[in-house]
mmCIF file with all atom_site columns, C-alpha atoms in Angstrom:
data_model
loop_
_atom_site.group_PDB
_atom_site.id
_atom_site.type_symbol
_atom_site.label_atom_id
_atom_site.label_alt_id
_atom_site.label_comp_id
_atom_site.label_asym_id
_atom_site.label_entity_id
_atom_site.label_seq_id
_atom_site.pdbx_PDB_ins_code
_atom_site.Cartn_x
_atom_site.Cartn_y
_atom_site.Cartn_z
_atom_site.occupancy
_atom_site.B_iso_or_equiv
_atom_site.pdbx_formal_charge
_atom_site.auth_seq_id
_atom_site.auth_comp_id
_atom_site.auth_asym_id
_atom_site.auth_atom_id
_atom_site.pdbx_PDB_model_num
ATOM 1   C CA . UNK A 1 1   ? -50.514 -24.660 42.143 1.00 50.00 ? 1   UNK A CA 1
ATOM 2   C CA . UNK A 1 2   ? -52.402 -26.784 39.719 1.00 62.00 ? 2   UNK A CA 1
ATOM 3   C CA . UNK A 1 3   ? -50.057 -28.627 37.969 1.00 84.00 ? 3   UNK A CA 1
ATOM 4   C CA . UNK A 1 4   ? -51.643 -28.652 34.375 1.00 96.00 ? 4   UNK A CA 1
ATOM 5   C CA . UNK A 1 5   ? -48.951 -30.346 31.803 1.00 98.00 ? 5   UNK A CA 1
ATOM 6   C CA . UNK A 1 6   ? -47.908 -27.832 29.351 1.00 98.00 ? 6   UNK A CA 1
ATOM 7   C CA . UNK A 1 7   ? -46.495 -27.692 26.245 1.00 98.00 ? 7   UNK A CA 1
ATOM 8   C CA . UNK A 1 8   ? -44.331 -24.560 24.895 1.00 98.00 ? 8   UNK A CA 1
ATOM 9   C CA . UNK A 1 9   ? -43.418 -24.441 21.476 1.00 98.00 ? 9   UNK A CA 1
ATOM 10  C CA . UNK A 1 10  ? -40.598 -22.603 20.038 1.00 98.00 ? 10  UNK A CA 1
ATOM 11  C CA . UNK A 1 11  ? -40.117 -22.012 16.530 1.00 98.00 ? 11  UNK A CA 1
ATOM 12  C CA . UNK A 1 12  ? -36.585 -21.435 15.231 1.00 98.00 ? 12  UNK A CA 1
ATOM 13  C CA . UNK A 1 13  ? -34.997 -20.306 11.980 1.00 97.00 ? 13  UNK A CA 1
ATOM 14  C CA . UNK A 1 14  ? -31.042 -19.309 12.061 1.00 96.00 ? 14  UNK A CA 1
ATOM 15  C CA . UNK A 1 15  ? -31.372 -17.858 15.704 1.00 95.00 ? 15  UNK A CA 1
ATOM 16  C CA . UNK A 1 16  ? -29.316 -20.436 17.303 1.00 96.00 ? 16  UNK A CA 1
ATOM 17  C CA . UNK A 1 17  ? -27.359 -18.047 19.608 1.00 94.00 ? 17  UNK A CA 1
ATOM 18  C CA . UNK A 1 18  ? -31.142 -16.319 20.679 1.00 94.00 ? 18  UNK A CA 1
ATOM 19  C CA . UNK A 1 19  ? -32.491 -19.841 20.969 1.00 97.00 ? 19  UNK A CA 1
ATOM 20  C CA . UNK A 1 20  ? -29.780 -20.974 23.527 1.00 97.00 ? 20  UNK A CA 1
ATOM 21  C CA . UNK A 1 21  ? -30.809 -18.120 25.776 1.00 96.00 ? 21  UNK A CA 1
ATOM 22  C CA . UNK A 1 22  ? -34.550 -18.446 25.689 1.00 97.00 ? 22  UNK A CA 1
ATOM 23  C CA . UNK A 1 23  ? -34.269 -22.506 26.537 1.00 98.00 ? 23  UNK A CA 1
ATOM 24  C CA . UNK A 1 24  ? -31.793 -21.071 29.481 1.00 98.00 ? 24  UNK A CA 1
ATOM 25  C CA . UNK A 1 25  ? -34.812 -19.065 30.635 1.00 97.00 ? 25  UNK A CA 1
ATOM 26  C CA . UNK A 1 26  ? -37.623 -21.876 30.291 1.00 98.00 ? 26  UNK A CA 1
ATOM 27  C CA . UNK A 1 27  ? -34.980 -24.379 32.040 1.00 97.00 ? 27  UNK A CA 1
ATOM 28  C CA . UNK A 1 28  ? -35.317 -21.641 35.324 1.00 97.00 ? 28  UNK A CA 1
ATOM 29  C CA . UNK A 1 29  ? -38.684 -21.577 35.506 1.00 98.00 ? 29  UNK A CA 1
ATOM 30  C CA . UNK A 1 30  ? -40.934 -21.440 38.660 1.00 98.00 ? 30  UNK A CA 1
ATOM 31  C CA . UNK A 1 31  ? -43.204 -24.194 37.176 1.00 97.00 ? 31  UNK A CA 1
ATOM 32  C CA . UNK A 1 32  ? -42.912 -27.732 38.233 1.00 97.00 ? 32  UNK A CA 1
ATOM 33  C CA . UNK A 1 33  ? -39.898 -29.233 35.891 1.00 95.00 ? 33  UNK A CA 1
ATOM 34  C CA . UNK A 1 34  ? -42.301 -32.745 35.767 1.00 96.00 ? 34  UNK A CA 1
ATOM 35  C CA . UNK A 1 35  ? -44.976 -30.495 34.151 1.00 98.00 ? 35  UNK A CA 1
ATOM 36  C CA . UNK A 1 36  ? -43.949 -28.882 31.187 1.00 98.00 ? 36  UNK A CA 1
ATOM 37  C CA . UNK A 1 37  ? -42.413 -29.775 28.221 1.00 98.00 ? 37  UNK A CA 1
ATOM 38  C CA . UNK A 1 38  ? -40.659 -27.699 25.394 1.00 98.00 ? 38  UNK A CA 1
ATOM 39  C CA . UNK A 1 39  ? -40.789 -28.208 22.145 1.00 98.00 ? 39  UNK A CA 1
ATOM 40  C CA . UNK A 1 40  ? -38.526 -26.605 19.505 1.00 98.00 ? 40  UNK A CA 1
ATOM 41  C CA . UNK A 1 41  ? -39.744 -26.575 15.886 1.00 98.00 ? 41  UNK A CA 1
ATOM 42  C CA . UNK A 1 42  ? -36.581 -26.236 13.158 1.00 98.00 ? 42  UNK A CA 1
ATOM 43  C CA . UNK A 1 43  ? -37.952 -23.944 10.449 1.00 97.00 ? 43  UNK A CA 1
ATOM 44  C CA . UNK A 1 44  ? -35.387 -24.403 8.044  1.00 96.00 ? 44  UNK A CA 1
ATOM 45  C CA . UNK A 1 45  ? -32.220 -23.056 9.632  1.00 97.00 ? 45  UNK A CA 1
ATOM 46  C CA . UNK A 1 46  ? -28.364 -23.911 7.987  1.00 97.00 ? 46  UNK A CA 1
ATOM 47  C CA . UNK A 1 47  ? -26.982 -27.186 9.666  1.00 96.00 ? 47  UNK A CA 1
ATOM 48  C CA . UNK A 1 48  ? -23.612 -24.959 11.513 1.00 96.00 ? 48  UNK A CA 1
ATOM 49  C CA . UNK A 1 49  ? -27.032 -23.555 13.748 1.00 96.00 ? 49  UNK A CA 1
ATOM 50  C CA . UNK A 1 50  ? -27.041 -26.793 15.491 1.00 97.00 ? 50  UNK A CA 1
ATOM 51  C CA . UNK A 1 51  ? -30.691 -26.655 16.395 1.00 98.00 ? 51  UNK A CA 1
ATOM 52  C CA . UNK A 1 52  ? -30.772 -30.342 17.278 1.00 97.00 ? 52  UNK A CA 1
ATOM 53  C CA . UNK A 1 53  ? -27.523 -30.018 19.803 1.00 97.00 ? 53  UNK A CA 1
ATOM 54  C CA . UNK A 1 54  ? -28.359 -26.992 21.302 1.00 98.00 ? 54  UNK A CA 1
ATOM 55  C CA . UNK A 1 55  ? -31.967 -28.204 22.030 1.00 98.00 ? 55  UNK A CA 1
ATOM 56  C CA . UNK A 1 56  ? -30.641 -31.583 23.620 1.00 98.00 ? 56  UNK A CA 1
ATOM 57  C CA . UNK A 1 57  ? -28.713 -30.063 26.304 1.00 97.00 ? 57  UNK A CA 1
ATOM 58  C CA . UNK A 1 58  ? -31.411 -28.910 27.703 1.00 98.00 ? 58  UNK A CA 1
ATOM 59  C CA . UNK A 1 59  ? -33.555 -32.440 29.974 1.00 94.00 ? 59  UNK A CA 1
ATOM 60  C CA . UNK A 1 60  ? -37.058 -30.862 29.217 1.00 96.00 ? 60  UNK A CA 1
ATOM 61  C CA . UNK A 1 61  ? -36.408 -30.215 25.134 1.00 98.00 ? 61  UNK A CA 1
ATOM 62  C CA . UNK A 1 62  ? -37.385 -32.170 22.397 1.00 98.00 ? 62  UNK A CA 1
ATOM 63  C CA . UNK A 1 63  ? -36.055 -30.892 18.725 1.00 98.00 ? 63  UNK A CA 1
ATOM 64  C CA . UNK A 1 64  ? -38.672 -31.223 15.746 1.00 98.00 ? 64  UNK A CA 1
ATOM 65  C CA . UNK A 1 65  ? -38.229 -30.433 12.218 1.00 98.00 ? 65  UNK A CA 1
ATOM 66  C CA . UNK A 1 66  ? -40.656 -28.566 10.124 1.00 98.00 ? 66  UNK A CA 1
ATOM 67  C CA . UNK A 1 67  ? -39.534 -28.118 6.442  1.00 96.00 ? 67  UNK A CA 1
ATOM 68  C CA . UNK A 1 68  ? -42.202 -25.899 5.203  1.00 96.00 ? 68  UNK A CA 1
ATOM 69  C CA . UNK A 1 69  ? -41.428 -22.589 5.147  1.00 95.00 ? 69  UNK A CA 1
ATOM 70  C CA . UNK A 1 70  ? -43.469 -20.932 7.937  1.00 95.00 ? 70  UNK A CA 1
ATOM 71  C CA . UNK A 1 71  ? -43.426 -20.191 11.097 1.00 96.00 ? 71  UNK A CA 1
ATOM 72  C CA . UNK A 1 72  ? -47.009 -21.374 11.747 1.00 97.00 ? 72  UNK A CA 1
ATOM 73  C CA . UNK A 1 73  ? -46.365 -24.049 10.134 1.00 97.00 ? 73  UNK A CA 1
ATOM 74  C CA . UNK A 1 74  ? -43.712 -24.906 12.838 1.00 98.00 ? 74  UNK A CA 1
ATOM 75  C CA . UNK A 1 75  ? -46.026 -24.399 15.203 1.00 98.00 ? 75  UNK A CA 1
ATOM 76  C CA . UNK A 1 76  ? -48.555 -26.432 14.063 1.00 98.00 ? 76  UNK A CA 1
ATOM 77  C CA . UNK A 1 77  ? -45.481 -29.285 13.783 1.00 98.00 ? 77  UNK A CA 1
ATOM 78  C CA . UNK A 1 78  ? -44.965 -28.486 17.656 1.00 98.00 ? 78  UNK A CA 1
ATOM 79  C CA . UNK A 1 79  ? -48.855 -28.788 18.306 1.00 98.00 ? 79  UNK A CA 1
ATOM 80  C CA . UNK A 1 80  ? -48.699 -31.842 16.309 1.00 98.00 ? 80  UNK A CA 1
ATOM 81  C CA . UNK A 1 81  ? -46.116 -33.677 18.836 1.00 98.00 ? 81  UNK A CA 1
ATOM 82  C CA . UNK A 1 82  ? -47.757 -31.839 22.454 1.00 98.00 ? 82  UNK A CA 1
ATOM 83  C CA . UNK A 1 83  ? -48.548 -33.800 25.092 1.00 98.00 ? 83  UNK A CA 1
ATOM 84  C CA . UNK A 1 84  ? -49.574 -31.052 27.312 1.00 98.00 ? 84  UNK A CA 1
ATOM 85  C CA . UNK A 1 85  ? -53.303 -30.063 28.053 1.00 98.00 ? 85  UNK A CA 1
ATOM 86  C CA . UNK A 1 86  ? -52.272 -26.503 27.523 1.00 98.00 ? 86  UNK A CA 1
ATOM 87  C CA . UNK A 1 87  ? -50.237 -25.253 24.883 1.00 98.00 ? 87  UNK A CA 1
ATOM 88  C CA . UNK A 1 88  ? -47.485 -21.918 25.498 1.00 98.00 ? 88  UNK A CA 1
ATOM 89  C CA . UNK A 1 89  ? -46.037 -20.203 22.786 1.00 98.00 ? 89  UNK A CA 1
ATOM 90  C CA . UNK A 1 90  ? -43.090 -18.149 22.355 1.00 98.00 ? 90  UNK A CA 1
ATOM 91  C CA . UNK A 1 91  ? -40.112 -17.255 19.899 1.00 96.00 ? 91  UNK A CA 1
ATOM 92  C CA . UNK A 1 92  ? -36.501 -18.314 19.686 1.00 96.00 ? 92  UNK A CA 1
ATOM 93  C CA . UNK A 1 93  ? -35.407 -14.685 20.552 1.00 93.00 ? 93  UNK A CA 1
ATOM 94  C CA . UNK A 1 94  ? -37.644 -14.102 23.005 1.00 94.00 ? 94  UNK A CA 1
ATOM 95  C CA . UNK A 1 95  ? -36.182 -14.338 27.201 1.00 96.00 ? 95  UNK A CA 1
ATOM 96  C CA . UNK A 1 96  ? -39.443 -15.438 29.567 1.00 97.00 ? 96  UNK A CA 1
ATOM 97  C CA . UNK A 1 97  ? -39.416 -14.086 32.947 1.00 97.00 ? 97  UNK A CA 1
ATOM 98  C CA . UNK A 1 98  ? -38.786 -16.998 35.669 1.00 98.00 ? 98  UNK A CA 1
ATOM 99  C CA . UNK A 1 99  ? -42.897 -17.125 36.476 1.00 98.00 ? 99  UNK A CA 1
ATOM 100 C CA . UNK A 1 100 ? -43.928 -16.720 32.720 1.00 98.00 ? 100 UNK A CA 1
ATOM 101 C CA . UNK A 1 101 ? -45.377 -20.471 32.826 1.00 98.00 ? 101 UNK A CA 1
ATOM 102 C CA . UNK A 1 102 ? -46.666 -19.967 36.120 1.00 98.00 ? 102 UNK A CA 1
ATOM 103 C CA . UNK A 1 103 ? -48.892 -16.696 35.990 1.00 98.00 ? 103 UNK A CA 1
ATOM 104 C CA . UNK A 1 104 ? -49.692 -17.942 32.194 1.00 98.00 ? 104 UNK A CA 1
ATOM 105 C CA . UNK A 1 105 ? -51.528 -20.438 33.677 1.00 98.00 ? 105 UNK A CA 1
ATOM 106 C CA . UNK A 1 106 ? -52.981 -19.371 36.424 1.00 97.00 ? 106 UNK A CA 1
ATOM 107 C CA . UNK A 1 107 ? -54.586 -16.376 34.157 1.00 98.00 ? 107 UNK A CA 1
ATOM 108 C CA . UNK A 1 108 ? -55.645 -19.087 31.616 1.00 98.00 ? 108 UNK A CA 1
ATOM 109 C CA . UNK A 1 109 ? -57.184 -21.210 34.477 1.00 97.00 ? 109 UNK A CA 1
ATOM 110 C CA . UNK A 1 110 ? -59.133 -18.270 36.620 1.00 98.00 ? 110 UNK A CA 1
ATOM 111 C CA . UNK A 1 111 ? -61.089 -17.283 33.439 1.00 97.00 ? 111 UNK A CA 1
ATOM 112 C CA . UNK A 1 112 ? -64.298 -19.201 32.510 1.00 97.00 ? 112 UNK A CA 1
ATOM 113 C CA . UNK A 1 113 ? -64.842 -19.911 28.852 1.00 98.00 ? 113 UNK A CA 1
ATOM 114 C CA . UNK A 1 114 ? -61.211 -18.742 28.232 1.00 98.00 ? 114 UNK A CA 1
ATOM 115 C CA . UNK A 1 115 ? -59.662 -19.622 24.570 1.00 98.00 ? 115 UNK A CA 1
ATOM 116 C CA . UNK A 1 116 ? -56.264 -17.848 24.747 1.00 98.00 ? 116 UNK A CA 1
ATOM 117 C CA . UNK A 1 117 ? -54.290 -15.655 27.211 1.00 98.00 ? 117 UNK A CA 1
ATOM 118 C CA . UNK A 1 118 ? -51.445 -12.972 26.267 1.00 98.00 ? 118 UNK A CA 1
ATOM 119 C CA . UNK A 1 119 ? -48.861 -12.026 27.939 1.00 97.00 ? 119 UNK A CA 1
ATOM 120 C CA . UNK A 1 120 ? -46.886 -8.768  28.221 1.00 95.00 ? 120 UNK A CA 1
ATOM 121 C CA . UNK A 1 121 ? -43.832 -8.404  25.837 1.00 92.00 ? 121 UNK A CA 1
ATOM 122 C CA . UNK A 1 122 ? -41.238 -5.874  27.187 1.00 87.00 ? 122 UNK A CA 1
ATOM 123 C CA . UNK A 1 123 ? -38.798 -5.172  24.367 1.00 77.00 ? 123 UNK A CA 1
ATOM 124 C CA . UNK A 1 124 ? -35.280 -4.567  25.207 1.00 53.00 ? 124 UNK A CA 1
ATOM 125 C CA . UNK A 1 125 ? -32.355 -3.114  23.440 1.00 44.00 ? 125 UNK A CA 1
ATOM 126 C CA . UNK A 1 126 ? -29.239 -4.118  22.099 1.00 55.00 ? 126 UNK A CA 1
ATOM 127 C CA . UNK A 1 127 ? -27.294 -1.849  24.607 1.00 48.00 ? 127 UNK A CA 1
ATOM 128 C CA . UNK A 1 128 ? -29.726 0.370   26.861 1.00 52.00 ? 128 UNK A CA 1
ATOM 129 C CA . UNK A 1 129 ? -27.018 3.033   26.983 1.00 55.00 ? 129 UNK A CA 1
ATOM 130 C CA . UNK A 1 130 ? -27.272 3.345   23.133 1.00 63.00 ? 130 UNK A CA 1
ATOM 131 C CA . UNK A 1 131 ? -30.769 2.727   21.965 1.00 50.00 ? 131 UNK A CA 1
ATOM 132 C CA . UNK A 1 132 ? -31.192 3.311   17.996 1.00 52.00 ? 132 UNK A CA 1
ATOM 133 C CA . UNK A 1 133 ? -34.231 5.301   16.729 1.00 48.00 ? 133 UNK A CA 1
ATOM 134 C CA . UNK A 1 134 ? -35.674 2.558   15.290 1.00 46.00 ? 134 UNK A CA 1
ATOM 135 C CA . UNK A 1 135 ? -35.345 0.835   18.988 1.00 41.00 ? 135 UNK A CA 1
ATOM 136 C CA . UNK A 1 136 ? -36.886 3.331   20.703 1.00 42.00 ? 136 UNK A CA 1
ATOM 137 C CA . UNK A 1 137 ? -40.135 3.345   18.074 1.00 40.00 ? 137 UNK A CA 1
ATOM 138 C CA . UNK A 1 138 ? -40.272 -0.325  18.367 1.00 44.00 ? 138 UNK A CA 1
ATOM 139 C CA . UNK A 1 139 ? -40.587 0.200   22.226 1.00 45.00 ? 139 UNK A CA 1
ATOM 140 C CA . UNK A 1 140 ? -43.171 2.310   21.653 1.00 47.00 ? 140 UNK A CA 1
ATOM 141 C CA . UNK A 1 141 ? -45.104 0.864   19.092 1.00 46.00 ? 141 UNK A CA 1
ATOM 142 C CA . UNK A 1 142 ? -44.244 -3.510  19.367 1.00 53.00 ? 142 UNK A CA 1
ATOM 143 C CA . UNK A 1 143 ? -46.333 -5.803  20.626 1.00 64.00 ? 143 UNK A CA 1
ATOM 144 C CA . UNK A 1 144 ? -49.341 -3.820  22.398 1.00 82.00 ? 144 UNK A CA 1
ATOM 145 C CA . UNK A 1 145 ? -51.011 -6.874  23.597 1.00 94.00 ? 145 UNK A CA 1
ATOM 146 C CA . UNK A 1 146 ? -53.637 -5.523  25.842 1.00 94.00 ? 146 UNK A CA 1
ATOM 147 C CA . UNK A 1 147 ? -54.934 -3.551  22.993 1.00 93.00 ? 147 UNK A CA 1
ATOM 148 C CA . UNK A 1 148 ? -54.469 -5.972  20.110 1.00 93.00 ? 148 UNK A CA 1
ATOM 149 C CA . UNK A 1 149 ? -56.247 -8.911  22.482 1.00 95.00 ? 149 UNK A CA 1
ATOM 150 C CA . UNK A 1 150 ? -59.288 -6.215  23.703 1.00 95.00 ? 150 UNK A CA 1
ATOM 151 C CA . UNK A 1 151 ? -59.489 -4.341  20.203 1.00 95.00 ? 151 UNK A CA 1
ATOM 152 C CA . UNK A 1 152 ? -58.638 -6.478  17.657 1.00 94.00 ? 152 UNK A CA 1
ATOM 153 C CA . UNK A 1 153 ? -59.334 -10.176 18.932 1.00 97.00 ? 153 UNK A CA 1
ATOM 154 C CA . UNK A 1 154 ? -55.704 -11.648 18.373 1.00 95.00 ? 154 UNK A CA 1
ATOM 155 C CA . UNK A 1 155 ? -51.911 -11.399 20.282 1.00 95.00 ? 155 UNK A CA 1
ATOM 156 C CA . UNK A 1 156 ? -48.861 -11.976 19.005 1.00 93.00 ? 156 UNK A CA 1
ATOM 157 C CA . UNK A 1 157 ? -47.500 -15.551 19.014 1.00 95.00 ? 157 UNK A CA 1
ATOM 158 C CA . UNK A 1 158 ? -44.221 -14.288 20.913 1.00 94.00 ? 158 UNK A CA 1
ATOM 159 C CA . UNK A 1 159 ? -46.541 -14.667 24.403 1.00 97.00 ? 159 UNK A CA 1
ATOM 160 C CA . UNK A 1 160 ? -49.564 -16.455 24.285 1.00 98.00 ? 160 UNK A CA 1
ATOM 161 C CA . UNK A 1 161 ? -51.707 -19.687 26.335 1.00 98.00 ? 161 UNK A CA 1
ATOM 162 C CA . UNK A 1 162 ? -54.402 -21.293 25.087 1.00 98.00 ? 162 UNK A CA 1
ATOM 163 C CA . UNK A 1 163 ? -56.050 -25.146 25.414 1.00 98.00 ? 163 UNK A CA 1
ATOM 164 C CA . UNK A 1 164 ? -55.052 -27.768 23.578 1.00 98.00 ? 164 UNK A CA 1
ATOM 165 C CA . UNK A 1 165 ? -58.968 -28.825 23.238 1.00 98.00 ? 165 UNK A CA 1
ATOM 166 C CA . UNK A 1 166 ? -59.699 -24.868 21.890 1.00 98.00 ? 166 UNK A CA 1
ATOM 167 C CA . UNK A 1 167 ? -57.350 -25.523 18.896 1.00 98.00 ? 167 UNK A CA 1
ATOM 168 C CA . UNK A 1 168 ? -58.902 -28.765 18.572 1.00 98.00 ? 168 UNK A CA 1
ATOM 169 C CA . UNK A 1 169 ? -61.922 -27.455 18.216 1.00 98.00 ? 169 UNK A CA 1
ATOM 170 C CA . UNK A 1 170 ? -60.967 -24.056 16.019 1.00 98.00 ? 170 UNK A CA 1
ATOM 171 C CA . UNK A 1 171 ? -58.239 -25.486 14.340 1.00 98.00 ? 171 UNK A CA 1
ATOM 172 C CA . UNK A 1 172 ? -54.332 -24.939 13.525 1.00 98.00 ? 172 UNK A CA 1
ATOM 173 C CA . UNK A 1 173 ? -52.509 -22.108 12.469 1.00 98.00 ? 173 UNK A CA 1
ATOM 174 C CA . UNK A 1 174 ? -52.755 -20.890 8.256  1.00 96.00 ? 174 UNK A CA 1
ATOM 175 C CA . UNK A 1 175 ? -49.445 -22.538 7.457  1.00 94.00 ? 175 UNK A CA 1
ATOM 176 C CA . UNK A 1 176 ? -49.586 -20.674 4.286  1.00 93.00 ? 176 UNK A CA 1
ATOM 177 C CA . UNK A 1 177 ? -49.591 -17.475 5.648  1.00 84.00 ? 177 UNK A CA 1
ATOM 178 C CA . UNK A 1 178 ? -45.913 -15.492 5.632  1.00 77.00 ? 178 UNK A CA 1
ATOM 179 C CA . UNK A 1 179 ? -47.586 -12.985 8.108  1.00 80.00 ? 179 UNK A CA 1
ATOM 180 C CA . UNK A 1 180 ? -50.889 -12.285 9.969  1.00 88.00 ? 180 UNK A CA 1
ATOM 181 C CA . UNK A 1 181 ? -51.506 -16.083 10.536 1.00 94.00 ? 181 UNK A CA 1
ATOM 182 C CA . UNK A 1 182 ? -51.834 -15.038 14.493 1.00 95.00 ? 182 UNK A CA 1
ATOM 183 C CA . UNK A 1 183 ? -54.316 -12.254 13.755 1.00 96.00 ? 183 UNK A CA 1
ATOM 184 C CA . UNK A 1 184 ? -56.064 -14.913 11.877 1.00 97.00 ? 184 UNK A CA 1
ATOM 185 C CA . UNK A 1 185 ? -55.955 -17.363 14.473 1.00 98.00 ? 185 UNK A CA 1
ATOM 186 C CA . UNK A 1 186 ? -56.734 -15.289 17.068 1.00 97.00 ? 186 UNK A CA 1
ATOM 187 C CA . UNK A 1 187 ? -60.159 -13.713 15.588 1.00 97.00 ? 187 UNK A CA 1
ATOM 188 C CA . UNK A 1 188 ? -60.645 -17.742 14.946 1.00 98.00 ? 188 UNK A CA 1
ATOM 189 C CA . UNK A 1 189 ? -60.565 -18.061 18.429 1.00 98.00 ? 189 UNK A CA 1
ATOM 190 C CA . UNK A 1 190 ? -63.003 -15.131 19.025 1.00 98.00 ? 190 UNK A CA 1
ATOM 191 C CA . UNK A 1 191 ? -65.504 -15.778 16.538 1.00 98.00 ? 191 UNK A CA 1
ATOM 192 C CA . UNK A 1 192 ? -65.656 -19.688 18.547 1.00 98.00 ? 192 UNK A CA 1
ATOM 193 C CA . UNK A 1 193 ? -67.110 -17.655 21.406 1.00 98.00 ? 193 UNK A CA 1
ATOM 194 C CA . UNK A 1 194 ? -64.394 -17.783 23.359 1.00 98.00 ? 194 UNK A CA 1
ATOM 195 C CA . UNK A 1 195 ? -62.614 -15.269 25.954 1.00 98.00 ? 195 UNK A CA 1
ATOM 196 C CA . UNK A 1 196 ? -59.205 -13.920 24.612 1.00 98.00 ? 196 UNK A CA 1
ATOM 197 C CA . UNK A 1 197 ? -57.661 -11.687 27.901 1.00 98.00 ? 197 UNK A CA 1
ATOM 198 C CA . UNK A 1 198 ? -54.506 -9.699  28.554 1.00 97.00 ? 198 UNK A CA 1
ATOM 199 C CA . UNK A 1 199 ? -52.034 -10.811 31.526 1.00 98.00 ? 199 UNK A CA 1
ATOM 200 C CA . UNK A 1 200 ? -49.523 -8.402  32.651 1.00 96.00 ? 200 UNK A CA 1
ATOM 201 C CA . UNK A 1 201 ? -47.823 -10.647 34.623 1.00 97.00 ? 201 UNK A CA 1
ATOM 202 C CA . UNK A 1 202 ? -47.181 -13.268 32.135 1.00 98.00 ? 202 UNK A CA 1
ATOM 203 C CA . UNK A 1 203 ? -44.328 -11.583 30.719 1.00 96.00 ? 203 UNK A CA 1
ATOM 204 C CA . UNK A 1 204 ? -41.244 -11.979 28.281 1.00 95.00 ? 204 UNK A CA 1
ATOM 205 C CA . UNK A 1 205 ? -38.637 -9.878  26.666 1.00 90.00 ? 205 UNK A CA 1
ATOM 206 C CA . UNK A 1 206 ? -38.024 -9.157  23.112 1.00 79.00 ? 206 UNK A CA 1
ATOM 207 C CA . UNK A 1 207 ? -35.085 -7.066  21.906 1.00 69.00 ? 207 UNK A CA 1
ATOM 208 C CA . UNK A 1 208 ? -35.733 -4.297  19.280 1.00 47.00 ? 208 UNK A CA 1
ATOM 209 C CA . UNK A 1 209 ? -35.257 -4.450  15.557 1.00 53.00 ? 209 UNK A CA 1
ATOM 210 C CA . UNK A 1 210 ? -31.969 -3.131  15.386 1.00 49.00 ? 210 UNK A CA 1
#
């Protein structure tokens, strides 16, 4: 395994509970533990969240505060304070499978001229017995990276790799933007020249809007 240091960032607003579970995840991971770090961007949330206490239980988490209100914003804070050569994203609410790091790189790595990787986002739902109608069309219709990565030139910011030296050399998120900033960034990425692919096995799970 080549043991690139990575750097995932995490922003968080009010999802403390969601937060706790994805960190639980990343601490599991297949990944060397002396090779990645996490970073976890506070968007804003109310102090009884406890961002900064939940974060610190876990060895490889660092808590950063970003008071702007936006989410790429807090990720720009996180790529701000990386020390990894590669840089992983993913959301508070958001559970990575054990190898996400792992086969995230590796895809990143086996591509030549590659600017960003996403991975596959398998939503889940709040009980699987029970699913709502609106859980079963966001099942359907959420997060089609393949096709929003081959079609449109961007992925959702929920599962994607790139190089720390790409965003160097394309730029940061829109912190201004509410929405869209990763469709933005992504075509960004694109119009650069570089090679935006799909991995399926570079995979996390989202629930459902309830």
């Amino acid at each position: 395994m080549n043991n690139r240091v990575v750097s995932v960032i995490i922003p968080v607003l009010n999802d403390a509970k969601r937060l706790k579970l994805c960190l639980e995840a990343l601490e599991q991971q297949t990944y060397p533990k002396n090779a990645y770090e996490i970073i976890v961007v506070d968007n804003g949330s109310d102090p009884e969240e406890c961002i900064e206490d939940i974060t610190a239980q876990f060895e490889n988490a660092i808590a950063a505060y970003e008071s702007y209100p936006s989410s790429f914003g807090a990720r720009n804070k996180g790529i701000s304070l990386a020390k990894g050569e590669i840089i992983a994203f993913t959301d508070a609410d958001c559970i990575p499978a054990i190898d996400w790091i792992e086969k995230g790189v590796s895809k990143l790595l086996s591509v030549q001229n590659c600017g960003m990787v996403a991975g596959r986002v398998d939503v889940f739902f709040k009980d699987p017995d029970r699913a709502t109608p609106v859980e079963l069309y966001e099942s359907i219709t959420a997060f089609p990276q393949k096709e929003l990565v081959e079609r449109y030139h961007y992925a959702a910011t929920a599962n994607v790799f790139t190089f720390k030296k790409v965003i160097e050399q394309v730029g940061m998120f829109e912190a201004s933007l509410k929405s869209s900033g990763d469709i933005e960034w992504g075509q960004r990425i694109a119009a650069s020249g570089y090679q935006l692919v799909y991995a399926d096995d570079a995979c996390i799970s989202h629930p459902a809007r309830y």
